[in-house]
Short mmCIF file of C-alpha atoms and ligand atoms in Angstrom, two decimals:
data_model
loop_
_atom_site.label_atom_id
_atom_site.label_comp_id
_atom_site.label_asym_id
_atom_site.label_seq_id
_atom_site.Cartn_x
_atom_site.Cartn_y
_atom_site.Cartn_z
CA MET A 152 4.60 -23.06 11.85
CA TYR A 153 6.58 -21.95 14.92
CA THR A 154 4.89 -19.00 16.60
CA GLN A 155 6.62 -16.79 19.15
CA SER A 156 4.93 -16.18 22.50
CA ASN A 157 4.08 -12.65 23.64
CA ASN A 158 7.09 -12.74 25.98
CA GLU A 159 9.36 -13.77 23.15
CA LEU A 160 8.06 -10.91 20.99
CA GLN A 161 8.76 -8.47 23.81
CA THR A 162 12.28 -9.87 24.29
CA ILE A 163 13.06 -9.58 20.58
CA LEU A 164 11.93 -5.95 20.57
CA ASN A 165 13.88 -5.09 23.73
CA THR A 166 17.03 -6.65 22.30
CA MET A 167 16.63 -4.83 19.00
CA LYS A 168 15.98 -1.50 20.69
CA LYS A 169 19.09 -1.90 22.83
CA ALA A 170 21.18 -2.85 19.79
CA HIS A 171 19.88 0.20 17.92
CA LEU A 172 20.91 2.50 20.77
CA ASP A 173 24.25 0.76 21.33
CA THR A 174 25.34 0.94 17.70
CA GLY A 175 24.12 4.48 17.02
CA PRO A 176 22.70 5.75 13.74
CA ALA A 177 23.49 3.52 10.76
CA SER A 178 25.99 4.97 8.26
CA ALA A 179 25.09 5.43 4.59
CA GLU A 180 27.25 2.35 3.81
CA LEU A 181 25.37 0.16 6.29
CA ARG A 182 21.99 1.35 5.01
CA ARG A 183 23.03 0.64 1.42
CA ASP A 184 24.40 -2.75 2.47
CA ARG A 185 21.09 -3.69 4.12
CA LEU A 186 19.14 -2.61 1.04
CA GLU A 187 21.51 -4.53 -1.21
CA ARG A 188 21.17 -7.63 0.98
CA CYS A 189 17.39 -7.43 0.55
CA ILE A 190 17.94 -7.30 -3.21
CA LYS A 191 20.38 -10.22 -3.05
CA LEU A 192 17.95 -12.27 -0.95
CA LEU A 193 15.20 -11.68 -3.53
CA ARG A 194 17.42 -12.29 -6.56
CA ASP A 195 19.18 -15.41 -5.21
CA ASN A 196 15.90 -17.01 -4.16
CA HIS A 197 13.44 -15.71 -6.71
CA SER A 198 12.50 -19.17 -8.04
CA ALA A 199 11.85 -20.56 -4.56
CA LEU A 200 9.81 -17.48 -3.66
CA VAL A 201 7.70 -17.73 -6.83
CA GLN A 202 7.08 -21.41 -6.07
CA ALA A 203 6.12 -20.66 -2.48
CA ILE A 204 3.62 -17.98 -3.55
CA ASN A 205 2.22 -20.39 -6.13
CA ALA A 206 1.76 -23.06 -3.47
CA ASP A 207 0.02 -20.56 -1.17
CA PHE A 208 -2.43 -19.38 -3.83
CA GLY A 209 -3.12 -22.81 -5.27
CA HIS A 210 -2.11 -21.14 -8.48
CA ARG A 211 -0.42 -17.74 -8.86
CA SER A 212 0.73 -16.64 -12.31
CA SER A 213 4.56 -16.82 -12.22
CA TYR A 214 4.77 -13.71 -14.40
CA GLN A 215 2.63 -11.77 -11.92
CA SER A 216 4.84 -12.93 -9.03
CA LEU A 217 8.00 -12.01 -10.93
CA VAL A 218 6.78 -8.59 -11.99
CA ALA A 219 4.81 -7.45 -8.93
CA ASP A 220 6.51 -9.26 -6.06
CA LEU A 221 10.11 -9.39 -7.29
CA PHE A 222 10.83 -6.85 -10.05
CA ALA A 223 8.77 -4.00 -8.53
CA THR A 224 10.17 -4.62 -5.04
CA ILE A 225 13.77 -4.79 -6.25
CA GLN A 226 13.20 -1.51 -8.13
CA LEU A 227 12.03 0.15 -4.90
CA LEU A 228 15.02 -1.19 -2.98
CA LYS A 229 17.45 -0.14 -5.73
CA HIS A 230 15.97 3.35 -5.87
CA ALA A 231 16.47 3.66 -2.10
CA ALA A 232 20.05 2.27 -2.24
CA GLU A 233 20.96 4.73 -5.01
CA ASN A 234 19.52 7.76 -3.21
CA VAL A 235 19.98 7.10 0.50
CA ALA A 236 23.24 9.06 0.81
CA ILE A 237 21.49 12.16 -0.56
CA TRP A 238 18.23 11.70 1.39
CA MET A 239 20.02 11.39 4.73
CA GLN A 240 21.88 14.69 4.39
CA PRO A 241 20.93 17.27 7.01
CA GLU A 242 18.66 19.95 5.58
CA HIS A 243 20.05 23.38 6.36
CA VAL A 244 17.71 26.31 6.81
CA ALA A 245 18.75 29.95 6.41
CA ASP A 246 20.59 31.33 9.47
CA PRO A 247 17.68 32.60 11.59
CA VAL A 248 19.80 35.43 13.05
CA PRO A 249 23.45 36.29 12.45
CA GLY A 250 25.74 33.70 14.03
CA MET A 251 23.01 31.17 14.81
CA LYS A 252 22.90 27.87 12.87
CA ALA A 253 19.78 25.78 12.35
CA TRP A 254 19.15 22.59 10.43
CA ILE A 255 17.03 19.45 10.24
CA GLU A 256 18.84 16.27 11.22
CA GLN A 257 17.42 13.10 9.59
CA GLN A 258 17.36 10.81 12.60
CA PRO A 259 16.41 7.12 12.40
CA LEU A 260 13.32 6.31 14.48
CA GLY A 261 14.61 2.99 15.86
CA VAL A 262 12.83 -0.34 15.56
CA ILE A 263 9.88 -0.43 13.18
CA GLY A 264 7.11 -3.07 13.24
CA ILE A 265 5.77 -4.18 9.86
CA ILE A 266 2.55 -6.20 9.51
CA SER A 267 1.93 -7.37 5.96
CA PRO A 268 -0.96 -9.02 4.07
CA TRP A 269 -1.08 -12.01 1.71
CA ASN A 270 -1.95 -10.55 -1.68
CA PHE A 271 1.59 -9.44 -2.63
CA PRO A 272 3.47 -11.17 0.16
CA ILE A 273 6.99 -10.08 -0.89
CA ASN A 274 6.21 -6.60 -2.17
CA LEU A 275 4.23 -5.53 0.89
CA ALA A 276 6.89 -6.83 3.29
CA PHE A 277 10.04 -5.64 1.49
CA GLY A 278 8.49 -2.50 -0.04
CA PRO A 279 8.13 -0.80 3.35
CA LEU A 280 11.59 -2.14 4.27
CA ALA A 281 13.12 -0.03 1.48
CA GLY A 282 12.12 3.13 3.37
CA VAL A 283 12.70 1.62 6.81
CA PHE A 284 16.30 0.58 6.04
CA ALA A 285 17.08 3.72 4.03
CA ALA A 286 16.05 5.74 7.09
CA GLY A 287 18.58 3.80 9.22
CA ASN A 288 16.09 1.74 11.23
CA THR A 289 15.84 -1.94 12.00
CA ALA A 290 12.62 -3.94 11.74
CA MET A 291 10.43 -6.75 13.00
CA LEU A 292 8.19 -8.18 10.30
CA LYS A 293 4.98 -10.17 10.73
CA PRO A 294 3.86 -11.53 7.37
CA SER A 295 0.44 -13.05 6.73
CA GLU A 296 -0.63 -16.48 7.95
CA LEU A 297 -2.64 -16.89 4.72
CA THR A 298 0.59 -17.41 2.78
CA PRO A 299 2.33 -19.90 5.12
CA CYS A 300 4.84 -21.25 2.56
CA THR A 301 6.01 -17.76 1.60
CA SER A 302 6.04 -16.48 5.19
CA GLU A 303 8.08 -19.47 6.43
CA LEU A 304 10.50 -19.15 3.54
CA LEU A 305 10.88 -15.43 4.27
CA ALA A 306 11.64 -16.18 7.92
CA GLU A 307 14.30 -18.69 6.91
CA LEU A 308 15.89 -16.42 4.29
CA VAL A 309 15.88 -13.34 6.49
CA ALA A 310 17.68 -15.31 9.22
CA ARG A 311 20.34 -16.22 6.61
CA TYR A 312 20.89 -12.75 5.16
CA PHE A 313 20.41 -10.57 8.26
CA HIS A 314 21.59 -10.38 11.84
CA PRO A 315 18.54 -10.66 14.12
CA HIS A 316 19.30 -7.15 15.38
CA GLU A 317 18.71 -5.82 11.86
CA LEU A 318 15.61 -7.72 10.77
CA THR A 319 13.56 -10.45 12.43
CA VAL A 320 10.51 -12.25 11.07
CA VAL A 321 7.74 -13.25 13.46
CA LEU A 322 5.26 -15.88 12.25
CA GLY A 323 1.66 -16.28 13.28
CA ASP A 324 -2.00 -15.49 12.82
CA ALA A 325 -4.32 -12.69 13.93
CA LEU A 326 -3.60 -13.41 17.61
CA VAL A 327 0.12 -12.94 17.05
CA GLY A 328 -0.72 -9.84 15.01
CA GLN A 329 -2.68 -8.54 17.98
CA ALA A 330 0.25 -9.09 20.37
CA PHE A 331 2.64 -7.65 17.77
CA SER A 332 0.63 -4.44 17.36
CA ALA A 333 0.60 -3.96 21.15
CA LEU A 334 4.42 -3.71 21.26
CA ALA A 335 6.06 -0.35 21.90
CA PHE A 336 7.70 0.03 18.49
CA ASP A 337 9.16 3.32 17.36
CA HIS A 338 6.71 3.18 14.43
CA LEU A 339 4.26 0.57 13.16
CA VAL A 340 3.44 -0.01 9.49
CA PHE A 341 0.31 -2.00 8.84
CA THR A 342 -0.89 -3.08 5.40
CA GLY A 343 -4.25 -4.81 5.40
CA SER A 344 -7.97 -4.33 5.77
CA THR A 345 -9.67 -1.24 7.16
CA ALA A 346 -11.33 -3.31 9.91
CA VAL A 347 -8.03 -4.69 11.20
CA GLY A 348 -6.36 -1.30 10.65
CA LYS A 349 -8.69 0.19 13.26
CA LYS A 350 -7.69 -2.50 15.78
CA VAL A 351 -4.01 -1.95 15.04
CA MET A 352 -4.32 1.80 15.54
CA ARG A 353 -6.16 1.24 18.82
CA ALA A 354 -3.45 -1.12 20.08
CA ALA A 355 -0.67 1.25 18.98
CA ALA A 356 -2.39 4.17 20.73
CA GLU A 357 -1.80 2.49 24.11
CA ASN A 358 1.93 3.14 23.67
CA LEU A 359 1.52 6.24 21.50
CA VAL A 360 3.23 4.39 18.68
CA PRO A 361 2.87 6.37 15.44
CA VAL A 362 1.30 4.34 12.65
CA THR A 363 1.36 4.13 8.91
CA LEU A 364 -1.83 2.40 7.79
CA GLU A 365 -1.98 1.13 4.22
CA LEU A 366 -5.61 0.05 3.91
CA GLY A 367 -8.05 -0.88 1.23
CA GLY A 368 -11.52 0.20 0.22
CA LYS A 369 -13.53 0.67 -2.93
CA SER A 370 -11.49 2.45 -5.61
CA PRO A 371 -13.81 3.81 -8.33
CA VAL A 372 -13.29 4.13 -12.07
CA MET A 373 -15.19 7.01 -13.59
CA VAL A 374 -15.64 6.83 -17.34
CA ASP A 375 -16.63 10.24 -18.66
CA MET A 376 -18.85 10.99 -21.66
CA ASP A 377 -15.92 11.60 -24.04
CA ALA A 378 -13.81 8.60 -22.97
CA ASP A 379 -12.53 6.03 -25.42
CA ILE A 380 -14.72 3.15 -24.24
CA ALA A 381 -12.61 0.34 -25.69
CA GLN A 382 -9.53 1.81 -24.05
CA ALA A 383 -11.33 2.14 -20.70
CA ALA A 384 -12.46 -1.50 -20.93
CA GLU A 385 -9.03 -2.83 -21.91
CA ARG A 386 -7.06 -0.91 -19.32
CA THR A 387 -9.54 -1.52 -16.50
CA LEU A 388 -9.78 -5.26 -17.21
CA THR A 389 -6.00 -5.62 -17.50
CA ILE A 390 -5.80 -4.70 -13.82
CA LYS A 391 -9.09 -6.32 -12.78
CA THR A 392 -7.75 -9.67 -14.03
CA PHE A 393 -4.23 -9.13 -12.59
CA ASN A 394 -3.89 -11.32 -9.47
CA ALA A 395 -7.59 -12.04 -10.14
CA GLY A 396 -8.45 -8.61 -8.77
CA GLN A 397 -6.87 -9.35 -5.38
CA ILE A 398 -5.17 -5.96 -5.22
CA CYS A 399 -5.78 -3.07 -2.86
CA LEU A 400 -5.68 -0.77 -5.92
CA SER A 401 -7.95 -2.92 -8.04
CA PRO A 402 -10.70 -0.94 -9.79
CA ASP A 403 -13.52 -1.87 -7.42
CA TYR A 404 -16.54 -0.44 -9.24
CA MET A 405 -17.22 1.62 -12.32
CA LEU A 406 -19.32 4.71 -12.98
CA LEU A 407 -20.33 4.62 -16.63
CA PRO A 408 -22.53 6.93 -18.77
CA GLU A 409 -25.80 5.11 -19.30
CA ASP A 410 -25.60 5.24 -23.09
CA LYS A 411 -22.12 3.69 -23.13
CA THR A 412 -23.12 0.50 -21.30
CA GLN A 413 -23.46 -1.79 -24.30
CA GLY A 414 -20.24 -0.47 -25.84
CA PHE A 415 -18.39 -1.20 -22.62
CA ILE A 416 -19.81 -4.73 -22.29
CA ASP A 417 -18.84 -5.55 -25.89
CA ALA A 418 -15.31 -4.19 -25.44
CA ALA A 419 -14.88 -6.09 -22.15
CA LYS A 420 -16.01 -9.36 -23.79
CA THR A 421 -13.62 -8.85 -26.70
CA PHE A 422 -10.73 -8.07 -24.37
CA VAL A 423 -11.21 -11.11 -22.13
CA ALA A 424 -11.79 -13.46 -25.10
CA GLU A 425 -8.55 -12.26 -26.66
CA HIS A 426 -6.35 -12.32 -23.56
CA PHE A 427 -7.86 -15.25 -21.67
CA PRO A 428 -9.16 -17.77 -24.23
CA THR A 429 -9.29 -20.11 -21.25
CA ILE A 430 -9.30 -19.30 -17.55
CA ILE A 431 -9.53 -22.41 -15.41
CA GLY A 432 -6.43 -24.10 -16.84
CA ASN A 433 -4.66 -20.89 -17.85
CA PRO A 434 -1.28 -20.39 -16.10
CA ASP A 435 -1.66 -16.61 -16.59
CA TYR A 436 -4.83 -16.47 -14.48
CA THR A 437 -4.41 -16.49 -10.70
CA ALA A 438 -6.61 -18.43 -8.27
CA ILE A 439 -8.47 -16.96 -5.32
CA ILE A 440 -6.28 -17.27 -2.21
CA ASN A 441 -8.47 -19.69 -0.21
CA THR A 442 -11.90 -21.28 0.05
CA HIS A 443 -13.17 -18.60 2.41
CA HIS A 444 -12.48 -15.82 -0.10
CA TYR A 445 -13.68 -17.97 -3.04
CA GLU A 446 -17.01 -18.57 -1.29
CA ARG A 447 -17.24 -14.92 -0.25
CA LEU A 448 -16.93 -13.80 -3.90
CA VAL A 449 -19.34 -16.42 -5.27
CA GLY A 450 -21.76 -15.47 -2.47
CA LEU A 451 -21.55 -11.78 -3.43
CA LEU A 452 -22.33 -12.64 -7.06
CA GLU A 453 -25.31 -14.77 -6.08
CA GLU A 454 -26.61 -12.17 -3.66
CA ALA A 455 -26.38 -9.45 -6.34
CA LYS A 456 -28.37 -11.67 -8.75
CA GLN A 457 -31.04 -12.32 -6.13
CA HIS A 458 -31.37 -8.58 -5.51
CA GLY A 459 -32.01 -7.90 -9.20
CA ALA A 460 -28.56 -7.22 -10.63
CA THR A 461 -27.73 -8.37 -14.15
CA VAL A 462 -24.60 -10.48 -13.94
CA ILE A 463 -22.54 -10.90 -17.12
CA SER A 464 -19.92 -13.60 -16.95
CA LEU A 465 -16.87 -13.11 -19.15
CA ALA A 466 -15.93 -16.79 -18.84
CA PRO A 467 -14.70 -18.31 -22.11
CA ASP A 468 -17.35 -20.23 -24.10
CA GLY A 469 -17.95 -23.67 -22.65
CA GLU A 470 -16.16 -22.92 -19.35
CA ALA A 471 -17.77 -22.60 -15.94
CA ASP A 472 -18.10 -19.10 -14.47
CA TYR A 473 -16.22 -20.29 -11.39
CA ASP A 474 -14.61 -23.51 -10.30
CA ALA A 475 -14.35 -24.57 -6.66
CA ILE A 476 -11.51 -27.06 -7.24
CA THR A 477 -9.05 -24.60 -8.81
CA ARG A 478 -10.65 -21.62 -7.01
CA LYS A 479 -10.66 -19.65 -10.26
CA ILE A 480 -13.39 -17.11 -10.88
CA ALA A 481 -13.85 -15.61 -14.36
CA PRO A 482 -14.21 -11.82 -14.57
CA HIS A 483 -17.82 -10.73 -14.15
CA LEU A 484 -19.57 -7.44 -14.89
CA ILE A 485 -22.47 -6.67 -12.59
CA LEU A 486 -25.10 -4.24 -13.89
CA HIS A 487 -28.20 -2.67 -12.34
CA VAL A 488 -26.55 -2.57 -8.93
CA SER A 489 -27.99 -0.85 -5.90
CA ASP A 490 -26.30 0.33 -2.72
CA ASP A 491 -27.88 -2.36 -0.56
CA MET A 492 -25.99 -5.10 -2.42
CA GLY A 493 -22.80 -6.49 -0.86
CA VAL A 494 -20.90 -5.78 -4.10
CA MET A 495 -21.52 -2.05 -3.57
CA GLN A 496 -20.78 -2.14 0.14
CA GLU A 497 -17.61 -4.14 0.73
CA GLU A 498 -14.23 -4.07 -0.92
CA LEU A 499 -14.42 -6.83 -3.55
CA PHE A 500 -10.81 -7.96 -3.79
CA GLY A 501 -11.67 -10.25 -6.69
CA PRO A 502 -12.50 -10.26 -10.43
CA LEU A 503 -16.01 -8.77 -10.08
CA LEU A 504 -16.76 -5.34 -11.53
CA PRO A 505 -20.06 -3.71 -10.54
CA ILE A 506 -21.13 -0.98 -12.96
CA LYS A 507 -23.28 1.90 -11.84
CA THR A 508 -24.60 4.03 -14.68
CA TYR A 509 -25.12 7.79 -14.57
CA GLN A 510 -26.59 10.53 -16.72
CA ASP A 511 -24.40 13.49 -15.85
CA SER A 512 -20.91 13.57 -14.46
CA ALA A 513 -21.83 15.69 -11.41
CA GLN A 514 -23.98 12.73 -10.28
CA ALA A 515 -21.01 10.36 -10.57
CA ILE A 516 -18.68 12.68 -8.66
CA ALA A 517 -21.31 13.15 -5.95
CA TYR A 518 -21.57 9.35 -5.61
CA ILE A 519 -17.81 9.04 -5.05
CA ASN A 520 -17.88 11.87 -2.53
CA SER A 521 -20.70 10.30 -0.56
CA HIS A 522 -18.48 7.29 0.20
CA PRO A 523 -15.26 6.86 2.21
CA ARG A 524 -12.19 8.30 0.52
CA PRO A 525 -10.64 5.61 -1.68
CA LEU A 526 -7.03 4.47 -2.03
CA ALA A 527 -7.14 5.45 -5.70
CA ALA A 528 -9.57 6.96 -8.19
CA TYR A 529 -9.35 6.32 -11.90
CA TYR A 530 -10.72 8.68 -14.51
CA PHE A 531 -11.18 8.02 -18.21
CA GLY A 532 -11.87 11.01 -20.44
CA VAL A 533 -9.91 13.30 -22.74
CA ASP A 534 -11.18 16.79 -21.98
CA LYS A 535 -8.56 18.56 -19.86
CA THR A 536 -11.09 20.78 -18.08
CA ASN A 537 -13.12 17.75 -17.02
CA GLN A 538 -9.96 15.92 -15.90
CA ALA A 539 -9.02 18.93 -13.78
CA ALA A 540 -12.56 19.14 -12.35
CA PHE A 541 -12.46 15.47 -11.35
CA MET A 542 -9.03 15.98 -9.75
CA ALA A 543 -10.21 19.01 -7.77
CA GLN A 544 -13.60 17.64 -6.74
CA THR A 545 -12.61 14.17 -5.49
CA THR A 546 -10.14 13.15 -2.79
CA SER A 547 -8.29 9.84 -3.04
CA GLY A 548 -4.87 8.45 -2.15
CA ALA A 549 -3.94 8.75 -5.82
CA LEU A 550 -5.54 9.70 -9.12
CA VAL A 551 -4.71 8.03 -12.42
CA ILE A 552 -6.11 9.52 -15.60
CA ASN A 553 -6.77 7.22 -18.57
CA ASP A 554 -5.29 4.19 -16.84
CA VAL A 555 -5.51 2.14 -13.66
CA MET A 556 -2.90 1.52 -10.92
CA THR A 557 0.00 3.07 -12.92
CA HIS A 558 1.12 5.27 -10.02
CA VAL A 559 2.27 2.36 -7.86
CA MET A 560 5.07 1.63 -10.33
CA ILE A 561 6.53 5.13 -10.17
CA ASP A 562 9.00 4.97 -7.28
CA SER A 563 9.20 8.72 -6.83
CA LEU A 564 5.46 9.07 -6.11
CA PRO A 565 4.02 8.67 -2.60
CA PHE A 566 1.98 5.50 -2.19
CA GLY A 567 -0.75 5.60 0.43
CA GLY A 568 -4.34 6.39 1.21
CA VAL A 569 -6.34 9.24 2.68
CA GLY A 570 -9.14 9.10 5.21
CA ALA A 571 -10.55 5.58 5.45
CA SER A 572 -8.01 4.22 2.95
CA GLY A 573 -5.02 4.93 5.14
CA ILE A 574 -2.63 7.16 7.00
CA GLY A 575 0.78 8.08 5.63
CA ALA A 576 2.49 7.14 2.41
CA TYR A 577 5.76 5.49 1.48
CA HIS A 578 7.87 4.60 -1.63
CA GLY A 579 11.02 6.49 -2.58
CA VAL A 580 11.91 9.56 -0.58
CA HIS A 581 8.40 9.53 0.94
CA GLY A 582 9.20 6.22 2.68
CA PHE A 583 12.52 7.61 3.86
CA ARG A 584 10.75 10.65 5.35
CA ARG A 585 7.96 8.56 6.83
CA PHE A 586 10.41 6.45 8.84
CA THR A 587 12.78 9.29 9.77
CA HIS A 588 12.50 11.75 12.61
CA ALA A 589 13.05 15.24 11.19
CA LYS A 590 14.84 16.64 14.21
CA ALA A 591 15.19 20.40 14.56
CA VAL A 592 18.71 21.31 15.69
CA VAL A 593 19.91 24.82 16.63
CA VAL A 594 23.35 26.07 17.64
CA GLN A 595 23.04 29.40 19.44
CA SER A 596 25.22 32.33 18.35
CA LYS A 597 28.15 33.35 20.54
CA ASP A 598 26.35 36.41 21.87
CA GLY A 599 23.12 34.45 22.53
CA ALA A 600 21.10 37.42 21.21
CA SER A 601 17.79 35.55 20.97
CA ASN A 602 18.15 34.37 24.57
CA LEU A 603 18.91 37.89 25.75
CA LYS A 604 15.68 39.09 24.15
CA LEU A 605 13.65 36.94 26.56
CA ARG A 606 15.58 38.04 29.66
CA ALA A 607 14.01 40.38 32.22
CA PRO A 608 13.75 43.24 32.96
CA TYR A 609 11.35 43.74 30.04
CA GLN A 610 10.43 47.39 30.42
CA GLU A 611 13.11 48.72 28.04
CA LYS A 612 12.27 45.99 25.47
CA LEU A 613 8.55 46.84 25.27
CA ALA A 614 8.90 49.81 22.94
CA ASP A 615 10.35 47.69 20.08
CA LEU A 616 7.61 45.11 20.48
CA GLU A 617 4.84 47.69 20.48
CA ALA A 618 6.28 49.32 17.36
CA PHE A 619 6.23 45.88 15.67
CA LEU A 620 2.61 45.21 16.69
CA GLN A 621 1.50 48.53 15.33
CA GLY A 622 2.99 47.51 11.96
P1 NAD B 1278 -5.97 -8.42 7.06
O1 NAD B 1278 -6.25 -7.08 7.63
O2 NAD B 1278 -6.93 -9.51 7.33
O3 NAD B 1278 -4.54 -8.96 7.55
C1 NAD B 1278 -3.34 -8.23 7.36
C2 NAD B 1278 -2.32 -8.64 8.41
O4 NAD B 1278 -2.83 -8.28 9.69
C3 NAD B 1278 -2.02 -10.13 8.48
O5 NAD B 1278 -0.63 -10.30 8.69
C4 NAD B 1278 -2.81 -10.59 9.70
O6 NAD B 1278 -2.27 -11.69 10.37
C5 NAD B 1278 -2.72 -9.36 10.59
N1 NAD B 1278 -3.80 -9.26 11.59
C6 NAD B 1278 -5.03 -9.82 11.56
N2 NAD B 1278 -5.74 -9.45 12.65
C7 NAD B 1278 -4.94 -8.64 13.38
C8 NAD B 1278 -5.11 -7.91 14.59
N3 NAD B 1278 -6.24 -7.94 15.30
N4 NAD B 1278 -4.09 -7.14 15.01
C9 NAD B 1278 -2.95 -7.05 14.30
N5 NAD B 1278 -2.72 -7.72 13.15
C10 NAD B 1278 -3.72 -8.50 12.69
O7 NAD B 1278 -5.80 -8.18 5.49
P2 NAD B 1278 -5.53 -9.24 4.35
O8 NAD B 1278 -6.75 -10.05 4.11
O9 NAD B 1278 -4.24 -9.95 4.58
O10 NAD B 1278 -5.29 -8.26 3.10
C11 NAD B 1278 -6.32 -7.74 2.33
C12 NAD B 1278 -6.62 -6.30 2.72
O11 NAD B 1278 -5.42 -5.55 2.69
C13 NAD B 1278 -7.53 -5.60 1.73
O12 NAD B 1278 -8.44 -4.80 2.43
C14 NAD B 1278 -6.60 -4.75 0.91
O13 NAD B 1278 -7.19 -3.63 0.31
C15 NAD B 1278 -5.57 -4.37 1.92
N6 NAD B 1278 -4.32 -4.05 1.28
C16 NAD B 1278 -3.90 -2.76 1.29
C17 NAD B 1278 -2.72 -2.43 0.62
C18 NAD B 1278 -2.20 -1.03 0.59
O14 NAD B 1278 -1.03 -0.86 0.29
N7 NAD B 1278 -2.99 -0.02 0.89
C19 NAD B 1278 -2.00 -3.43 -0.03
C20 NAD B 1278 -2.48 -4.72 -0.01
C21 NAD B 1278 -3.64 -5.03 0.65
#
């Protein structure tokens, strides 16, 4: 893999910044054209991209690549292309005083840096680009080194579909990421782990580069007393098995009423048996990205067992719970967990679901609130008052009621975290706004009345002001 030196990175950025200033703000046509070229790149090369992701994962379900990395990303880009002409209109405010005009000009920021992770290598690179291009910016993209086939293919395709002044891909590992995040971009979007997010924000602070941080964390599922348990099991496990749980929005752990435990286990077993009669050789079941993450997950399972957890494998009868050669891990439920176990401390990013039982819902809500604010919270239960109480009493990037992860597919909703799960949100108009400078513009009235008000001598102006202050 060819990796650019720090000097080369700096030169690319300087050249792009100059080009951005020289050409002026991109027209609606150019923005649409860039978005449509992204779509064309993805459509023309979708088979090669699916193959590249498959090669990087060892095995990645083609359906999952098509739906999450291609379809969902193209939808975001299309939504931006269809709406950009409206979004970029200046926003007029009421005339502040007679004869004076004031409005908000939607100004592109300039050159945006994008650092993306491996788990949805197309979606998390081109998803931010939908907002970045709609807002009239250009971008430098550093995809993950953990998906080398996909990242190299992206670099090659981007060079074919885009002028290097519009979009450039930089390849490399954490060291390149470090140099990349130290560049004086006009904005930096980072999608990845909380630990690296902190380093990125520190590096960006040196140049006062504003950041959007799309991080991870432990997203809880709370199942309330009146929930339909089979439904909660089916919907949670649909997403827990998608990409083998390697999703920032994956349900990380569950809070379950104590007396519903057996019902949930039975429903989870039935669901997995029906949808994954086999796992190791099943093309619909995705492998763990690499040996490091495979061993990390197996290690977490073993550690939980040693600390007294009850581990229930949902592997099909006669199949191993996990297989080092294919790097496939069957879904596992982990009961009797305690907070000192790794599974309750770190983001799992895999098909393991720890279950913490509770006796009253206030206890469950208090548990969520005693931990960092998650990227998403999921609530199962039918009572509207309890749904509203959960919504009001917990803070998360998003809340989905009676399902998991649904919000990410609704282009008009903001996608992002809060607190430890991230800063800023994108998707749809929210991405456009995130990567746009809302510039206040005022044209003074002919008589300049507001200016005259501030002009000395003040003595004769005091009476009016005092009358105002007295109400
Ligand atoms: P990661 O943080 O290890 O790496 C992400 C990117 O950062 C990669 O391109 C990597 O090369 C780069 N990088 C590594 N060290 C760097 C440094 N010091 N400075 C700058 N860049 C550096 O994350 P990952 O393992 O690729 O992805 C998994 C994590 O991402 C999980 O925590 C997951 O929750 C999170 N994630 C979040 C979202 C979201 O939208 N909120 C989406 C997907 C994944």
